[in-house]
Every structure is written in structure tokens, then in C-alpha cells.
């Protein structure tokens, strides 16, 4: 089992910045992919960014150039630095881990943290 705990959400004005953090604990395998997803009201959950233990990174087109994902493997932490925030970035942001090799992994989710971008 793996537990994920997000922090750092809140209310920010358009153009502002926030940094989300996610702490993973439990039986974490040496190969995994950690990521951030978001779900806006009335919309499906979507990938925001992901990063592997080897630091292969993927971004959604909508956030590329504004958001930066990073991780600290020693601390089992993943971060999402969000700059130039827009109202359309408003959503609940979920931390995710695909624990294990890409051919056989178990997926876990955090409870989410709300990000609201509004003037």
C-alpha cells in the first residue's frame, strides 16, 4: 500500500503562482511514475504532468511552459510549481503514483487539493 498526501492548494489571483507538494509513504518501489492530475467541475480528470524515477517528464499542452514538475526520490516527494495561473486552471489537483514497472504497476491517488484561480 502507498499513501499520498497533497498540500499547497488555495486561492490565487490570475497571473499568480502556487506550489503543490505531495508526500508518498508506504511500500514504494524503486521504479515508479508520480504525477499530478486535475478535475474541474463538470469535467473529466486529466493529466497535468508526470515524472518518472528516471526523471522522464510529460506535460499537458495546456500547462507546458507555465508549470514545472519535480521530485525528490530520497524523500518520496513530488512537486508542481504553477506559474502564470489562469482561471481555467481552477480544479481539484490530485497526486498520483504508478508504483512499479510500466508493465506491472499499482496505481494510487491522493485525496486532492483545491486550487482556485480568481480575481
PDB file of C-alpha atoms in Angstrom:
ATOM      1  CA  UNK A   1       0.000   0.000   0.000  1.00  0.00           C
ATOM      2  CA  UNK A   2       1.035   3.577  -0.717  1.00  0.00           C
ATOM      3  CA  UNK A   3      -0.407   6.707   0.818  1.00  0.00           C
ATOM      4  CA  UNK A   4      -0.264  10.098  -0.873  1.00  0.00           C
ATOM      5  CA  UNK A   5      -0.811  13.426   0.878  1.00  0.00           C
ATOM      6  CA  UNK A   6      -1.105  16.663  -1.094  1.00  0.00           C
ATOM      7  CA  UNK A   7      -0.605  20.169   0.219  1.00  0.00           C
ATOM      8  CA  UNK A   8      -0.272  23.688  -1.126  1.00  0.00           C
ATOM      9  CA  UNK A   9      -3.607  24.406  -2.739  1.00  0.00           C
ATOM     10  CA  UNK A  10      -5.511  27.622  -2.202  1.00  0.00           C
ATOM     11  CA  UNK A  11      -6.875  30.792  -3.753  1.00  0.00           C
ATOM     12  CA  UNK A  12      -4.671  32.819  -6.072  1.00  0.00           C
ATOM     13  CA  UNK A  13      -5.234  35.716  -8.442  1.00  0.00           C
ATOM     14  CA  UNK A  14      -4.803  35.245 -12.184  1.00  0.00           C
ATOM     15  CA  UNK A  15      -1.130  35.505 -13.066  1.00  0.00           C
ATOM     16  CA  UNK A  16      -0.097  34.307  -9.641  1.00  0.00           C
ATOM     17  CA  UNK A  17       1.832  31.230  -8.542  1.00  0.00           C
ATOM     18  CA  UNK A  18       1.322  28.244  -6.281  1.00  0.00           C
ATOM     19  CA  UNK A  19       3.449  25.260  -5.400  1.00  0.00           C
ATOM     20  CA  UNK A  20       1.840  21.918  -4.716  1.00  0.00           C
ATOM     21  CA  UNK A  21       3.605  19.203  -2.776  1.00  0.00           C
ATOM     22  CA  UNK A  22       2.833  15.518  -2.440  1.00  0.00           C
ATOM     23  CA  UNK A  23       4.379  13.183   0.110  1.00  0.00           C
ATOM     24  CA  UNK A  24       4.322   9.481  -0.648  1.00  0.00           C
ATOM     25  CA  UNK A  25       4.690   6.852   2.066  1.00  0.00           C
ATOM     26  CA  UNK A  26       4.413   3.102   2.336  1.00  0.00           C
ATOM     27  CA  UNK A  27       5.768   0.387   0.080  1.00  0.00           C
ATOM     28  CA  UNK A  28       7.202   2.488  -2.736  1.00  0.00           C
ATOM     29  CA  UNK A  29       9.041   0.638  -5.457  1.00  0.00           C
ATOM     30  CA  UNK A  30      12.302   1.897  -6.941  1.00  0.00           C
ATOM     31  CA  UNK A  31      10.602   2.269 -10.335  1.00  0.00           C
ATOM     32  CA  UNK A  32       7.529   4.448 -10.394  1.00  0.00           C
ATOM     33  CA  UNK A  33       5.910   7.405 -12.052  1.00  0.00           C
ATOM     34  CA  UNK A  34       4.468  10.194  -9.951  1.00  0.00           C
ATOM     35  CA  UNK A  35       2.173  12.778 -11.357  1.00  0.00           C
ATOM     36  CA  UNK A  36      -0.463  15.409 -10.933  1.00  0.00           C
ATOM     37  CA  UNK A  37      -3.961  15.214 -12.337  1.00  0.00           C
ATOM     38  CA  UNK A  38      -6.758  17.719 -12.042  1.00  0.00           C
ATOM     39  CA  UNK A  39     -10.509  17.682 -12.252  1.00  0.00           C
ATOM     40  CA  UNK A  40     -12.539  20.809 -12.824  1.00  0.00           C
ATOM     41  CA  UNK A  41     -16.281  20.925 -12.063  1.00  0.00           C
ATOM     42  CA  UNK A  42     -18.219  19.052 -14.712  1.00  0.00           C
ATOM     43  CA  UNK A  43     -15.098  17.809 -16.445  1.00  0.00           C
ATOM     44  CA  UNK A  44     -13.131  14.590 -16.521  1.00  0.00           C
ATOM     45  CA  UNK A  45      -9.938  14.128 -14.588  1.00  0.00           C
ATOM     46  CA  UNK A  46      -6.942  14.951 -16.771  1.00  0.00           C
ATOM     47  CA  UNK A  47      -3.198  14.539 -16.574  1.00  0.00           C
ATOM     48  CA  UNK A  48      -1.335  17.740 -15.757  1.00  0.00           C
ATOM     49  CA  UNK A  49       2.221  16.434 -15.529  1.00  0.00           C
ATOM     50  CA  UNK A  50       4.115  13.287 -14.666  1.00  0.00           C
ATOM     51  CA  UNK A  51       7.693  12.416 -13.804  1.00  0.00           C
ATOM     52  CA  UNK A  52       9.380   9.037 -13.566  1.00  0.00           C
ATOM     53  CA  UNK A  53      12.096   7.976 -11.160  1.00  0.00           C
ATOM     54  CA  UNK A  54      14.438   8.451 -14.118  1.00  0.00           C
ATOM     55  CA  UNK A  55      13.021  11.966 -14.491  1.00  0.00           C
ATOM     56  CA  UNK A  56      11.234  11.459 -17.778  1.00  0.00           C
ATOM     57  CA  UNK A  57       8.635  14.236 -17.769  1.00  0.00           C
ATOM     58  CA  UNK A  58       5.359  14.754 -19.561  1.00  0.00           C
ATOM     59  CA  UNK A  59       3.166  17.850 -19.532  1.00  0.00           C
ATOM     60  CA  UNK A  60      -0.307  18.565 -20.756  1.00  0.00           C
ATOM     61  CA  UNK A  61      -0.210  21.062 -23.609  1.00  0.00           C
ATOM     62  CA  UNK A  62      -2.338  23.461 -21.594  1.00  0.00           C
ATOM     63  CA  UNK A  63       0.295  23.845 -18.860  1.00  0.00           C
ATOM     64  CA  UNK A  64       3.581  23.405 -20.728  1.00  0.00           C
ATOM     65  CA  UNK A  65       5.791  26.428 -20.163  1.00  0.00           C
ATOM     66  CA  UNK A  66       3.834  27.532 -17.087  1.00  0.00           C
ATOM     67  CA  UNK A  67       4.021  24.521 -14.761  1.00  0.00           C
ATOM     68  CA  UNK A  68       7.104  22.619 -13.636  1.00  0.00           C
ATOM     69  CA  UNK A  69       7.045  19.172 -12.078  1.00  0.00           C
ATOM     70  CA  UNK A  70       9.930  17.894  -9.980  1.00  0.00           C
ATOM     71  CA  UNK A  71      10.616  15.149  -7.492  1.00  0.00           C
ATOM     72  CA  UNK A  72      12.918  14.212  -4.652  1.00  0.00           C
ATOM     73  CA  UNK A  73      13.410  10.467  -4.817  1.00  0.00           C
ATOM     74  CA  UNK A  74      15.154  10.323  -1.436  1.00  0.00           C
ATOM     75  CA  UNK A  75      12.167  11.944   0.267  1.00  0.00           C
ATOM     76  CA  UNK A  76       9.476  10.370  -1.944  1.00  0.00           C
ATOM     77  CA  UNK A  77       8.121  13.806  -2.742  1.00  0.00           C
ATOM     78  CA  UNK A  78       6.751  15.287  -5.935  1.00  0.00           C
ATOM     79  CA  UNK A  79       6.139  18.974  -6.529  1.00  0.00           C
ATOM     80  CA  UNK A  80       4.218  21.073  -9.010  1.00  0.00           C
ATOM     81  CA  UNK A  81       5.280  24.678  -9.415  1.00  0.00           C
ATOM     82  CA  UNK A  82       2.446  26.545 -11.097  1.00  0.00           C
ATOM     83  CA  UNK A  83       3.145  29.975 -12.560  1.00  0.00           C
ATOM     84  CA  UNK A  84       1.059  32.362 -14.655  1.00  0.00           C
ATOM     85  CA  UNK A  85      -2.084  30.748 -13.343  1.00  0.00           C
ATOM     86  CA  UNK A  86      -5.312  31.207 -15.262  1.00  0.00           C
ATOM     87  CA  UNK A  87      -8.932  30.880 -14.152  1.00  0.00           C
ATOM     88  CA  UNK A  88      -9.179  27.730 -16.269  1.00  0.00           C
ATOM     89  CA  UNK A  89      -6.551  26.122 -14.022  1.00  0.00           C
ATOM     90  CA  UNK A  90      -9.142  26.059 -11.248  1.00  0.00           C
ATOM     91  CA  UNK A  91      -9.636  22.437 -10.224  1.00  0.00           C
ATOM     92  CA  UNK A  92      -9.008  19.844  -7.591  1.00  0.00           C
ATOM     93  CA  UNK A  93      -5.453  18.631  -8.096  1.00  0.00           C
ATOM     94  CA  UNK A  94      -4.701  15.006  -7.304  1.00  0.00           C
ATOM     95  CA  UNK A  95      -1.356  13.394  -6.691  1.00  0.00           C
ATOM     96  CA  UNK A  96      -0.902  10.032  -8.371  1.00  0.00           C
ATOM     97  CA  UNK A  97       1.678   7.274  -8.305  1.00  0.00           C
ATOM     98  CA  UNK A  98       2.035   4.329 -10.642  1.00  0.00           C
ATOM     99  CA  UNK A  99       4.044   2.119  -8.343  1.00  0.00           C
ATOM    100  CA  UNK A 100       6.190  -0.365 -10.196  1.00  0.00           C
ATOM    101  CA  UNK A 101       7.450  -1.081 -13.675  1.00  0.00           C
ATOM    102  CA  UNK A 102       5.329   0.197 -16.606  1.00  0.00           C
ATOM    103  CA  UNK A 103       4.343  -3.395 -17.419  1.00  0.00           C
ATOM    104  CA  UNK A 104       3.021  -4.135 -13.958  1.00  0.00           C
ATOM    105  CA  UNK A 105       2.190  -1.337 -11.587  1.00  0.00           C
ATOM    106  CA  UNK A 106      -0.375  -0.451  -8.945  1.00  0.00           C
ATOM    107  CA  UNK A 107      -1.943   2.978  -9.037  1.00  0.00           C
ATOM    108  CA  UNK A 108      -2.744   5.125  -6.005  1.00  0.00           C
ATOM    109  CA  UNK A 109      -4.375   8.515  -5.575  1.00  0.00           C
ATOM    110  CA  UNK A 110      -4.276  11.254  -3.013  1.00  0.00           C
ATOM    111  CA  UNK A 111      -7.427  12.924  -1.723  1.00  0.00           C
ATOM    112  CA  UNK A 112      -6.818  16.093  -3.716  1.00  0.00           C
ATOM    113  CA  UNK A 113      -6.178  19.747  -3.007  1.00  0.00           C
ATOM    114  CA  UNK A 114      -8.298  22.579  -4.368  1.00  0.00           C
ATOM    115  CA  UNK A 115      -6.715  25.300  -6.487  1.00  0.00           C
ATOM    116  CA  UNK A 116      -8.891  28.305  -7.223  1.00  0.00           C
ATOM    117  CA  UNK A 117      -7.709  30.994  -9.618  1.00  0.00           C
ATOM    118  CA  UNK A 118      -9.944  34.020  -9.360  1.00  0.00           C
ATOM    119  CA  UNK A 119      -9.795  37.769  -9.060  1.00  0.00           C
TER     120      UNK A 119
END
